[in-house]
C-alpha cells in the first residue's frame, strides 16, 4: 500500500501541471463569486463556507477521472488485481494518494481564500478542520464513481452526475460546521457527523470501489 | 420443498419469464384501470373539501402515491441489483433496468405535483425543504443510474456497474435524508399514520386506492419494459426467433 502511495505521488510530481490545474481551478472559482455577487463583506462572509466547499467539491472532481484511467489504459490495474496483496488495500492506497495530491492542498489553501471572504481566525480554523475531515470523504466516495465509469463513453461528465448527489451530506455538514461556528452555535456536532461519515466511508468505499473495478476489468 | 426452490429459479430464466410476464401484464393493466377509476372517483367526488386547504389539496391524491412509489421503487431496484450481484442472474439486472425509468418518472411527478401544491399552499413553487431536496436528490440518483447503464455497451457489465451504484445509493439515501432534514425543514408532517390518522376516512381511502393504482401501473410498465429488454438482449437465441415468428 505504501509502495502504491509512493508511486502515485511520484507520478503526480512528474506531471505537476495536472495537480496545479485543479488547485488554480479552486482559487479561480472561489474568486469568481465575489465578482458575481458584489463585494459587501457581510454577504461574502455569509456565503463563504458554501462557496469554498462547493469549489472544493468541484476541484476534487477534476482529479477523479485520472485516479484509475491511466493505470487501466496501460494494464497496471490488471496486474494490481492479480497481485498477492489484497486488491482493496492497493485501491485504498490509490485513494490516499489522490487525497494527498488533490485534497490536502485544498485544505492548506482554503484559509488563504477564506481571508478573501473576511472570515475570522476561529472560522478559518473550523474550515480547515472540516475540510480535513471532508476531503478524504470526497476522495473515497469519488473513487467509487471513478471505478464505475472506468472506460465508459463520456466518463467525465457521467462521473460528476453519479458522484455529486452522493457528496451532498459532506457539503451540508462541512459548510454547516463553519456556518454554525460563525452564528455562535458551535461546530462540534457537524464535525462529529462529518467524522462519522468518514469512518463509514473508510470501511465501505474501498470495498465498493474494488467490486466496481473488478467489473470494469472483466 | 425441493420442488419449490426449483420452481422459483425456473422463472429466473428469461426464456420462462417472458411468457409468464406476457400473461401477467393484461391483469395488472386491468387492475390499474379499476383502481384508477375508483381512486379518482373517490378523490374527486366523494372526498370532502379540506377545511384549510380548499380544493387544492386534491393534488395529494397524485402527489403522495407518486412520492411513495419513487422511494419504494428505488428500494426494489436496489433489491434486484443486490440479487443480481449475489446470484449472478441475468433477469435481476433486466428488472433493475426496467424499473429505473418508472422510478425516475415517479420522482419527477412527485416534484412537479409538489410544486403545483406548494404554490397555493405555501405561496411558492419551491422551497429548500428537507423532503423536497431529498426527493430531488433521489431523482438525480435515478438519472445517474439510467445514464450509467446507457453509457456502457456490454449489458452484463452495465447491469453490474448499475447494481453497485444502486446499492451505494441505497446506503446513501438515509444519510442524505437525515443530513438534509437537519439542514432545514418546514414540510408538513406526514399526514398518513395507520394508528391515528389526521385525515378524513374517505380521503385516506382515495389516497390508498390511488397508491394501489400506481403500484399496479408500475408493475405493468416494468414487466412490459422487462419483456422488451429480454427481446433485445436475447435476440441471438433460438427461442426468441420462435417467439417473434
CSV table of C-alpha atoms in Angstrom, one decimal:
chain,number,residue,atom,x,y,z
A,1,UNK,CA,0.0,0.0,0.0
A,2,UNK,CA,2.8,2.4,0.9
A,3,UNK,CA,4.5,1.5,-2.4
A,4,UNK,CA,1.4,2.4,-4.3
A,5,UNK,CA,1.1,5.7,-2.5
A,6,UNK,CA,4.8,6.5,-3.2
A,7,UNK,CA,4.4,5.5,-6.8
A,8,UNK,CA,1.3,7.6,-7.4
A,9,UNK,CA,2.8,10.6,-5.6
A,10,UNK,CA,5.9,10.3,-7.9
A,11,UNK,CA,3.7,10.2,-11.0
A,12,UNK,CA,1.9,13.3,-9.8
A,13,UNK,CA,5.2,15.0,-9.0
A,14,UNK,CA,6.4,14.3,-12.6
A,15,UNK,CA,3.2,15.8,-14.0
A,16,UNK,CA,2.8,18.9,-11.9
A,17,UNK,CA,0.5,20.7,-14.3
A,18,UNK,CA,-2.4,18.4,-13.6
A,19,UNK,CA,-2.3,18.9,-9.9
A,20,UNK,CA,-1.7,22.6,-10.2
A,21,UNK,CA,-4.6,23.0,-12.7
A,22,UNK,CA,-7.1,21.6,-10.1
A,23,UNK,CA,-5.6,23.9,-7.4
A,24,UNK,CA,-5.9,27.0,-9.6
A,25,UNK,CA,-9.4,26.0,-10.6
A,26,UNK,CA,-10.2,26.1,-6.9
A,27,UNK,CA,-8.7,29.5,-6.5
A,28,UNK,CA,-10.4,30.9,-9.6
A,29,UNK,CA,-13.8,29.5,-8.8
A,30,UNK,CA,-13.8,31.0,-5.3
A,31,UNK,CA,-12.6,34.3,-6.6
A,32,UNK,CA,-15.4,34.5,-9.2
A,33,UNK,CA,-18.1,34.6,-6.6
A,34,UNK,CA,-17.3,38.0,-5.1
A,35,UNK,CA,-17.1,39.3,-8.7
A,36,UNK,CA,-20.5,37.9,-9.5
A,37,UNK,CA,-22.3,38.8,-6.2
A,38,UNK,CA,-20.7,42.0,-5.2
A,39,UNK,CA,-18.1,43.0,-2.7
A,40,UNK,CA,-20.1,43.6,0.5
A,41,UNK,CA,-18.2,41.9,3.4
A,42,UNK,CA,-21.2,40.8,5.4
A,43,UNK,CA,-22.7,39.0,2.4
A,44,UNK,CA,-19.4,37.4,1.4
A,45,UNK,CA,-18.9,36.2,5.0
A,46,UNK,CA,-22.3,34.6,4.9
A,47,UNK,CA,-21.7,32.7,1.7
A,48,UNK,CA,-18.0,31.9,2.2
A,49,UNK,CA,-18.3,28.4,3.7
A,50,UNK,CA,-20.7,27.3,1.0
A,51,UNK,CA,-18.7,28.8,-1.8
A,52,UNK,CA,-15.4,27.3,-0.5
A,53,UNK,CA,-17.0,23.9,-0.1
A,54,UNK,CA,-18.7,23.8,-3.5
A,55,UNK,CA,-15.4,24.9,-5.1
A,56,UNK,CA,-13.6,22.1,-3.2
A,57,UNK,CA,-16.1,19.5,-4.4
A,58,UNK,CA,-15.6,20.6,-8.0
A,59,UNK,CA,-11.8,20.7,-7.7
A,60,UNK,CA,-11.6,17.2,-6.3
A,61,UNK,CA,-13.9,16.0,-9.1
A,62,UNK,CA,-11.3,17.2,-11.6
A,63,UNK,CA,-8.7,14.7,-10.4
A,64,UNK,CA,-11.1,11.7,-10.1
A,65,UNK,CA,-11.1,10.8,-13.8
A,66,UNK,CA,-7.3,10.3,-13.6
A,67,UNK,CA,-7.5,8.1,-10.5
A,68,UNK,CA,-7.7,4.8,-12.3
A,69,UNK,CA,-7.8,5.6,-16.1
A,70,UNK,CA,-4.1,5.8,-16.8
A,71,UNK,CA,-3.4,2.5,-14.9
A,72,UNK,CA,-6.4,0.9,-16.7
A,73,UNK,CA,-5.0,2.0,-20.1
A,74,UNK,CA,-1.5,0.5,-19.6
A,75,UNK,CA,-2.6,-2.6,-17.8
A,76,UNK,CA,-1.2,-1.8,-14.4
A,77,UNK,CA,-4.6,-2.0,-12.8
A,78,UNK,CA,-5.0,-5.6,-14.1
A,79,UNK,CA,-1.7,-6.5,-12.5
A,80,UNK,CA,-2.8,-5.0,-9.2
A,81,UNK,CA,-5.9,-7.0,-9.3
A,82,UNK,CA,-3.9,-10.2,-9.8
A,83,UNK,CA,-1.2,-9.3,-7.2
A,84,UNK,CA,-1.0,-11.3,-4.0
A,85,UNK,CA,-1.7,-8.2,-1.9
A,86,UNK,CA,-5.4,-7.7,-1.3
A,87,UNK,CA,-6.8,-5.5,-4.1
A,88,UNK,CA,-8.8,-3.4,-1.7
A,89,UNK,CA,-5.6,-2.4,0.1
A,90,UNK,CA,-4.0,-1.3,-3.1
A,91,UNK,CA,-7.1,0.7,-4.1
A,92,UNK,CA,-7.1,2.3,-0.7
A,93,UNK,CA,-3.5,3.3,-1.4
A,94,UNK,CA,-4.6,4.9,-4.6
A,95,UNK,CA,-7.3,6.8,-2.8
A,96,UNK,CA,-4.9,8.1,-0.2
A,97,UNK,CA,-2.5,9.2,-2.9
A,98,UNK,CA,-5.4,11.0,-4.6
A,99,UNK,CA,-6.3,12.8,-1.4
A,100,UNK,CA,-2.6,13.8,-0.8
A,101,UNK,CA,-2.4,15.2,-4.3
A,102,UNK,CA,-5.8,16.9,-4.7
A,103,UNK,CA,-7.4,17.1,-1.2
A,104,UNK,CA,-4.6,18.2,1.1
A,105,UNK,CA,-3.5,21.2,-1.0
A,106,UNK,CA,-7.1,22.4,-0.9
A,107,UNK,CA,-7.1,22.2,2.9
A,108,UNK,CA,-3.9,24.2,3.1
A,109,UNK,CA,-5.1,26.7,0.5
A,110,UNK,CA,-8.6,27.2,1.9
A,111,UNK,CA,-7.7,29.6,4.8
A,112,UNK,CA,-5.9,31.9,2.4
A,113,UNK,CA,-9.0,32.1,0.3
A,114,UNK,CA,-11.1,32.4,3.4
A,115,UNK,CA,-9.4,35.6,4.3
A,116,UNK,CA,-10.6,37.0,1.0
A,117,UNK,CA,-14.1,36.4,2.3
A,118,UNK,CA,-13.5,38.2,5.6
A,119,UNK,CA,-13.6,35.0,7.8
A,120,UNK,CA,-12.1,35.4,11.2
A,121,UNK,CA,-9.4,33.2,12.7
A,122,UNK,CA,-11.8,30.9,14.6
A,123,UNK,CA,-13.9,30.3,11.5
A,124,UNK,CA,-10.8,29.6,9.4
A,125,UNK,CA,-9.7,27.0,11.9
A,126,UNK,CA,-13.1,25.3,11.7
A,127,UNK,CA,-13.0,25.5,7.9
A,128,UNK,CA,-9.6,23.7,7.9
A,129,UNK,CA,-10.7,21.0,10.3
A,130,UNK,CA,-14.0,20.5,8.3
A,131,UNK,CA,-12.1,20.2,5.1
A,132,UNK,CA,-9.5,17.9,6.7
A,133,UNK,CA,-12.3,15.5,7.6
A,134,UNK,CA,-14.4,16.1,4.5
A,135,UNK,CA,-11.9,15.9,1.6
A,136,UNK,CA,-10.8,12.3,2.3
A,137,UNK,CA,-14.6,11.5,2.3
A,138,UNK,CA,-14.8,13.1,-1.1
A,139,UNK,CA,-11.9,11.1,-2.4
A,140,UNK,CA,-13.3,7.8,-1.0
A,141,UNK,CA,-16.8,8.3,-2.4
A,142,UNK,CA,-15.4,9.7,-5.7
A,143,UNK,CA,-13.3,6.6,-6.1
A,144,UNK,CA,-16.5,4.5,-6.4
A,145,UNK,CA,-17.7,6.8,-9.2
A,146,UNK,CA,-14.3,6.8,-10.9
A,147,UNK,CA,-14.2,3.0,-10.8
A,148,UNK,CA,-17.8,2.7,-12.2
A,149,UNK,CA,-17.2,5.0,-15.1
A,150,UNK,CA,-13.8,3.5,-16.0
A,151,UNK,CA,-13.5,3.1,-19.7
A,152,UNK,CA,-17.1,4.3,-20.3
A,153,UNK,CA,-18.2,6.6,-23.0
A,154,UNK,CA,-18.4,10.2,-21.8
A,155,UNK,CA,-16.9,9.1,-18.4
A,156,UNK,CA,-16.0,12.5,-17.1
A,157,UNK,CA,-19.4,14.1,-17.3
A,158,UNK,CA,-21.1,10.9,-16.2
A,159,UNK,CA,-18.8,10.8,-13.2
A,160,UNK,CA,-20.0,14.2,-12.0
A,161,UNK,CA,-23.6,13.1,-12.5
A,162,UNK,CA,-23.0,10.0,-10.3
A,163,UNK,CA,-20.8,11.4,-7.6
A,164,UNK,CA,-22.2,14.9,-6.9
A,165,UNK,CA,-25.5,13.8,-5.4
A,166,UNK,CA,-23.5,11.5,-3.1
A,167,UNK,CA,-21.4,14.5,-2.0
A,168,UNK,CA,-24.5,16.3,-0.6
A,169,UNK,CA,-24.1,15.2,3.1
A,170,UNK,CA,-20.4,16.1,3.1
A,171,UNK,CA,-21.3,19.5,1.7
A,172,UNK,CA,-24.1,20.1,4.2
A,173,UNK,CA,-22.1,19.2,7.3
A,174,UNK,CA,-18.8,20.7,6.1
A,175,UNK,CA,-20.2,24.1,5.2
A,176,UNK,CA,-22.7,23.8,8.1
A,177,UNK,CA,-19.8,23.5,10.6
A,178,UNK,CA,-18.4,26.8,9.6
A,179,UNK,CA,-21.8,28.5,9.5
A,180,UNK,CA,-22.6,27.1,12.9
A,181,UNK,CA,-19.4,28.5,14.3
A,182,UNK,CA,-20.0,31.9,12.8
A,183,UNK,CA,-23.5,32.1,14.2
A,184,UNK,CA,-22.2,31.1,17.6
A,185,UNK,CA,-23.8,27.6,17.8
A,186,UNK,CA,-20.5,25.7,18.0
A,187,UNK,CA,-19.3,23.4,15.2
A,188,UNK,CA,-18.8,20.2,17.3
A,189,UNK,CA,-22.0,18.4,16.2
A,190,UNK,CA,-21.3,19.0,12.5
A,191,UNK,CA,-17.7,17.9,12.8
A,192,UNK,CA,-18.6,14.7,14.7
A,193,UNK,CA,-21.1,13.8,11.9
A,194,UNK,CA,-18.6,14.5,9.3
A,195,UNK,CA,-16.1,12.3,11.1
A,196,UNK,CA,-18.8,9.6,11.4
A,197,UNK,CA,-19.4,9.7,7.7
A,198,UNK,CA,-15.7,9.5,7.1
A,199,UNK,CA,-15.4,6.4,9.3
A,200,UNK,CA,-18.3,4.8,7.3
A,201,UNK,CA,-16.7,5.6,4.0
A,202,UNK,CA,-13.3,4.3,5.0
A,203,UNK,CA,-14.8,1.0,5.7
A,204,UNK,CA,-17.3,0.7,2.8
A,205,UNK,CA,-15.9,2.8,-0.1
A,206,UNK,CA,-12.7,0.8,-0.9
A,207,UNK,CA,-14.8,-2.4,-0.9
A,208,UNK,CA,-17.4,-0.9,-3.3
A,209,UNK,CA,-14.6,0.5,-5.4
A,210,UNK,CA,-12.8,-2.8,-5.8
A,211,UNK,CA,-16.1,-4.5,-6.7
A,212,UNK,CA,-16.6,-1.9,-9.4
A,213,UNK,CA,-13.0,-2.2,-10.7
A,214,UNK,CA,-13.3,-5.9,-11.0
A,215,UNK,CA,-16.4,-5.4,-13.1
A,216,UNK,CA,-14.5,-3.0,-15.3
A,217,UNK,CA,-11.6,-5.4,-15.7
A,218,UNK,CA,-13.7,-8.4,-16.6
B,1,UNK,CA,-39.6,-28.2,-0.5
B,2,UNK,CA,-37.0,-29.0,-3.1
B,3,UNK,CA,-39.5,-28.6,-5.8
B,4,UNK,CA,-40.5,-25.2,-4.7
B,5,UNK,CA,-36.9,-23.9,-4.9
B,6,UNK,CA,-36.6,-25.2,-8.4
B,7,UNK,CA,-39.8,-23.5,-9.3
B,8,UNK,CA,-38.6,-20.2,-8.1
B,9,UNK,CA,-35.5,-20.4,-10.1
B,10,UNK,CA,-37.4,-21.5,-13.1
B,11,UNK,CA,-38.7,-18.0,-13.7
B,12,UNK,CA,-35.3,-16.5,-13.2
B,13,UNK,CA,-34.5,-17.6,-16.8
B,14,UNK,CA,-35.6,-15.0,-19.4
B,15,UNK,CA,-37.0,-17.8,-21.5
B,16,UNK,CA,-39.6,-18.9,-19.0
B,17,UNK,CA,-40.1,-15.4,-17.6
B,18,UNK,CA,-41.0,-13.9,-20.9
B,19,UNK,CA,-44.3,-15.7,-21.5
B,20,UNK,CA,-45.2,-15.5,-17.7
B,21,UNK,CA,-44.8,-11.7,-17.8
B,22,UNK,CA,-46.8,-11.6,-21.0
B,23,UNK,CA,-49.7,-13.4,-19.3
B,24,UNK,CA,-49.5,-11.2,-16.2
B,25,UNK,CA,-49.4,-7.8,-17.9
B,26,UNK,CA,-53.0,-7.6,-19.0
B,27,UNK,CA,-54.2,-8.4,-15.5
B,28,UNK,CA,-52.0,-5.7,-14.0
B,29,UNK,CA,-53.3,-3.2,-16.6
B,30,UNK,CA,-56.9,-4.2,-15.7
B,31,UNK,CA,-56.2,-3.7,-12.0
B,32,UNK,CA,-54.6,-0.3,-12.8
B,33,UNK,CA,-57.7,0.8,-14.6
B,34,UNK,CA,-60.0,-0.4,-11.9
B,35,UNK,CA,-58.0,1.2,-9.1
B,36,UNK,CA,-57.5,4.4,-11.0
B,37,UNK,CA,-61.2,4.8,-11.8
B,38,UNK,CA,-62.2,4.0,-8.2
B,39,UNK,CA,-59.4,6.2,-6.7
B,40,UNK,CA,-60.2,9.2,-8.9
B,41,UNK,CA,-63.9,8.9,-8.3
B,42,UNK,CA,-63.4,8.9,-4.5
B,43,UNK,CA,-60.8,11.7,-4.7
B,44,UNK,CA,-62.9,14.0,-6.9
B,45,UNK,CA,-66.5,13.3,-6.0
B,46,UNK,CA,-66.6,11.6,-2.6
B,47,UNK,CA,-63.8,13.1,-0.5
B,48,UNK,CA,-64.9,16.3,1.2
B,49,UNK,CA,-63.3,19.7,0.6
B,50,UNK,CA,-60.5,20.3,3.1
B,51,UNK,CA,-61.2,22.9,5.7
B,52,UNK,CA,-57.9,24.7,5.4
B,53,UNK,CA,-56.6,23.9,2.0
B,54,UNK,CA,-59.8,24.1,-0.1
B,55,UNK,CA,-60.0,22.1,-3.3
B,56,UNK,CA,-56.3,22.4,-4.0
B,57,UNK,CA,-55.5,19.7,-1.5
B,58,UNK,CA,-56.8,17.1,-4.1
B,59,UNK,CA,-53.3,17.2,-5.7
B,60,UNK,CA,-52.1,14.9,-2.9
B,61,UNK,CA,-54.1,12.0,-4.4
B,62,UNK,CA,-51.4,12.0,-7.1
B,63,UNK,CA,-48.6,13.6,-5.2
B,64,UNK,CA,-48.4,11.2,-2.2
B,65,UNK,CA,-48.6,8.0,-4.2
B,66,UNK,CA,-46.0,9.2,-6.6
B,67,UNK,CA,-43.7,10.1,-3.7
B,68,UNK,CA,-44.2,6.7,-2.1
B,69,UNK,CA,-43.6,4.9,-5.3
B,70,UNK,CA,-40.5,6.9,-6.2
B,71,UNK,CA,-38.9,5.8,-2.9
B,72,UNK,CA,-40.2,2.3,-2.9
B,73,UNK,CA,-39.1,1.6,-6.5
B,74,UNK,CA,-35.6,2.6,-5.6
B,75,UNK,CA,-35.6,0.0,-2.8
B,76,UNK,CA,-37.0,-2.6,-5.2
B,77,UNK,CA,-34.4,-1.6,-7.7
B,78,UNK,CA,-31.6,-1.9,-5.1
B,79,UNK,CA,-33.1,-5.3,-4.1
B,80,UNK,CA,-32.9,-6.6,-7.7
B,81,UNK,CA,-29.5,-5.1,-8.1
B,82,UNK,CA,-28.2,-6.9,-4.9
B,83,UNK,CA,-29.8,-10.1,-6.0
B,84,UNK,CA,-28.2,-9.8,-9.4
B,85,UNK,CA,-24.8,-9.3,-7.9
B,86,UNK,CA,-25.1,-12.1,-5.4
B,87,UNK,CA,-26.7,-14.8,-7.6
B,88,UNK,CA,-25.4,-13.6,-10.9
B,89,UNK,CA,-28.8,-13.9,-12.5
B,90,UNK,CA,-29.4,-12.1,-15.8
B,91,UNK,CA,-33.1,-11.4,-15.1
B,92,UNK,CA,-32.3,-9.3,-12.0
B,93,UNK,CA,-30.3,-6.8,-13.9
B,94,UNK,CA,-33.0,-6.6,-16.5
B,95,UNK,CA,-35.7,-5.9,-13.8
B,96,UNK,CA,-33.5,-3.2,-12.3
B,97,UNK,CA,-33.1,-1.6,-15.7
B,98,UNK,CA,-36.8,-1.9,-16.4
B,99,UNK,CA,-37.7,-0.3,-13.1
B,100,UNK,CA,-35.4,2.7,-13.3
B,101,UNK,CA,-37.3,4.9,-15.8
B,102,UNK,CA,-40.6,4.4,-13.9
B,103,UNK,CA,-38.9,5.4,-10.7
B,104,UNK,CA,-37.5,8.5,-12.2
B,105,UNK,CA,-40.9,9.3,-13.6
B,106,UNK,CA,-42.5,9.0,-10.2
B,107,UNK,CA,-39.8,11.2,-8.6
B,108,UNK,CA,-40.3,13.8,-11.3
B,109,UNK,CA,-44.1,13.6,-10.9
B,110,UNK,CA,-43.8,14.0,-7.2
B,111,UNK,CA,-41.7,17.1,-7.6
B,112,UNK,CA,-44.0,18.5,-10.2
B,113,UNK,CA,-47.2,18.0,-8.4
B,114,UNK,CA,-45.5,19.2,-5.2
B,115,UNK,CA,-44.7,22.4,-6.9
B,116,UNK,CA,-48.3,22.8,-8.0
B,117,UNK,CA,-49.4,22.1,-4.5
B,118,UNK,CA,-46.8,24.4,-2.9
B,119,UNK,CA,-47.8,27.5,-5.0
B,120,UNK,CA,-51.3,27.9,-3.5
B,121,UNK,CA,-50.5,26.5,-0.1
B,122,UNK,CA,-47.1,27.9,0.7
B,123,UNK,CA,-47.2,30.7,-1.8
B,124,UNK,CA,-44.1,29.4,-3.6
B,125,UNK,CA,-43.2,26.9,-6.2
B,126,UNK,CA,-40.2,25.6,-4.5
B,127,UNK,CA,-38.6,25.8,-1.0
B,128,UNK,CA,-35.4,24.2,0.1
B,129,UNK,CA,-37.1,21.9,2.4
B,130,UNK,CA,-35.8,18.6,3.6
B,131,UNK,CA,-38.3,16.3,1.8
B,132,UNK,CA,-38.3,18.3,-1.5
B,133,UNK,CA,-34.5,18.4,-1.5
B,134,UNK,CA,-34.1,14.7,-0.8
B,135,UNK,CA,-36.7,13.9,-3.5
B,136,UNK,CA,-34.7,16.0,-5.9
B,137,UNK,CA,-31.5,14.1,-5.0
B,138,UNK,CA,-33.4,10.8,-5.4
B,139,UNK,CA,-34.3,12.0,-8.9
B,140,UNK,CA,-30.6,12.7,-9.6
B,141,UNK,CA,-29.7,9.2,-8.4
B,142,UNK,CA,-32.2,7.7,-10.8
B,143,UNK,CA,-30.9,9.8,-13.6
B,144,UNK,CA,-27.3,8.7,-12.7
B,145,UNK,CA,-28.3,5.1,-12.7
B,146,UNK,CA,-30.0,5.4,-16.1
B,147,UNK,CA,-27.1,7.3,-17.6
B,148,UNK,CA,-24.5,4.8,-16.3
B,149,UNK,CA,-26.5,1.9,-17.8
B,150,UNK,CA,-26.9,3.7,-21.1
B,151,UNK,CA,-23.2,4.6,-21.3
B,152,UNK,CA,-21.9,1.0,-21.0
B,153,UNK,CA,-22.3,-1.1,-24.2
B,154,UNK,CA,-21.9,-4.5,-22.7
B,155,UNK,CA,-25.2,-5.3,-21.0
B,156,UNK,CA,-23.8,-7.6,-18.4
B,157,UNK,CA,-21.2,-5.0,-17.3
B,158,UNK,CA,-23.9,-2.3,-17.4
B,159,UNK,CA,-26.1,-4.4,-15.0
B,160,UNK,CA,-23.3,-5.0,-12.5
B,161,UNK,CA,-22.0,-1.4,-12.6
B,162,UNK,CA,-25.6,-0.2,-12.2
B,163,UNK,CA,-26.1,-2.6,-9.4
B,164,UNK,CA,-23.2,-1.3,-7.4
B,165,UNK,CA,-24.4,2.3,-8.0
B,166,UNK,CA,-27.9,1.3,-6.9
B,167,UNK,CA,-26.6,-0.3,-3.7
B,168,UNK,CA,-24.3,2.7,-2.9
B,169,UNK,CA,-27.3,5.0,-3.5
B,170,UNK,CA,-29.5,2.9,-1.2
B,171,UNK,CA,-26.9,3.1,1.6
B,172,UNK,CA,-26.7,6.8,1.0
B,173,UNK,CA,-30.4,7.7,0.8
B,174,UNK,CA,-31.0,7.6,4.6
B,175,UNK,CA,-27.8,9.6,5.1
B,176,UNK,CA,-28.8,12.2,2.6
B,177,UNK,CA,-32.3,12.3,4.0
B,178,UNK,CA,-31.2,13.0,7.6
B,179,UNK,CA,-28.5,15.4,6.6
B,180,UNK,CA,-30.9,17.4,4.6
B,181,UNK,CA,-33.5,17.2,7.3
B,182,UNK,CA,-31.2,18.6,10.0
B,183,UNK,CA,-30.2,21.2,7.5
B,184,UNK,CA,-33.6,22.6,7.0
B,185,UNK,CA,-37.2,21.6,7.3
B,186,UNK,CA,-40.7,23.0,7.1
B,187,UNK,CA,-42.6,20.4,5.3
B,188,UNK,CA,-46.0,19.4,6.8
B,189,UNK,CA,-45.7,16.3,8.9
B,190,UNK,CA,-46.7,13.1,7.2
B,191,UNK,CA,-50.5,13.0,7.2
B,192,UNK,CA,-50.9,9.3,6.9
B,193,UNK,CA,-50.4,7.4,10.1
B,194,UNK,CA,-52.0,4.0,10.3
B,195,UNK,CA,-52.7,4.1,14.1
B,196,UNK,CA,-54.2,7.6,14.2
B,197,UNK,CA,-54.8,9.4,11.0
B,198,UNK,CA,-55.3,13.1,10.8
B,199,UNK,CA,-57.3,12.7,7.6
B,200,UNK,CA,-60.9,12.1,6.8
B,201,UNK,CA,-61.6,8.4,6.1
B,202,UNK,CA,-62.7,9.0,2.5
B,203,UNK,CA,-59.5,11.0,1.8
B,204,UNK,CA,-57.4,8.2,3.2
B,205,UNK,CA,-59.3,5.6,1.0
B,206,UNK,CA,-58.9,7.8,-2.1
B,207,UNK,CA,-55.2,8.0,-1.4
B,208,UNK,CA,-54.7,4.3,-0.7
B,209,UNK,CA,-56.7,3.4,-3.9
B,210,UNK,CA,-54.6,5.8,-5.9
B,211,UNK,CA,-51.4,4.3,-4.4
B,212,UNK,CA,-52.6,0.8,-5.4
B,213,UNK,CA,-53.3,2.1,-8.9
B,214,UNK,CA,-49.8,3.5,-9.0
B,215,UNK,CA,-48.4,0.2,-7.8
B,216,UNK,CA,-50.3,-1.8,-10.5
B,217,UNK,CA,-49.2,0.7,-13.1
B,218,UNK,CA,-45.6,0.4,-12.1
B,219,UNK,CA,-45.7,-3.4,-12.1
B,220,UNK,CA,-47.4,-3.5,-15.5
B,221,UNK,CA,-45.0,-1.0,-17.1
B,222,UNK,CA,-41.9,-2.6,-15.5
B,223,UNK,CA,-42.9,-6.0,-16.8
B,224,UNK,CA,-43.6,-4.7,-20.3
B,225,UNK,CA,-40.2,-3.0,-20.3
B,226,UNK,CA,-38.5,-6.1,-19.0
B,227,UNK,CA,-40.1,-8.1,-21.9
B,228,UNK,CA,-38.7,-5.6,-24.3
B,229,UNK,CA,-35.3,-5.8,-22.7
B,230,UNK,CA,-35.4,-9.6,-22.9
B,231,UNK,CA,-36.3,-9.4,-26.6
B,232,UNK,CA,-33.4,-7.0,-27.2
B,233,UNK,CA,-30.7,-8.8,-25.3
B,234,UNK,CA,-31.7,-12.4,-26.2
B,235,UNK,CA,-32.2,-11.7,-29.8
B,236,UNK,CA,-29.5,-14.1,-30.8
B,237,UNK,CA,-31.2,-17.1,-29.2
B,238,UNK,CA,-33.4,-19.7,-30.9
B,239,UNK,CA,-36.4,-19.3,-28.6
B,240,UNK,CA,-36.7,-15.6,-29.4
B,241,UNK,CA,-36.8,-16.5,-33.0
B,242,UNK,CA,-39.6,-18.9,-32.2
B,243,UNK,CA,-41.5,-16.2,-30.3
B,244,UNK,CA,-41.1,-13.5,-32.8
B,245,UNK,CA,-42.0,-15.6,-35.8
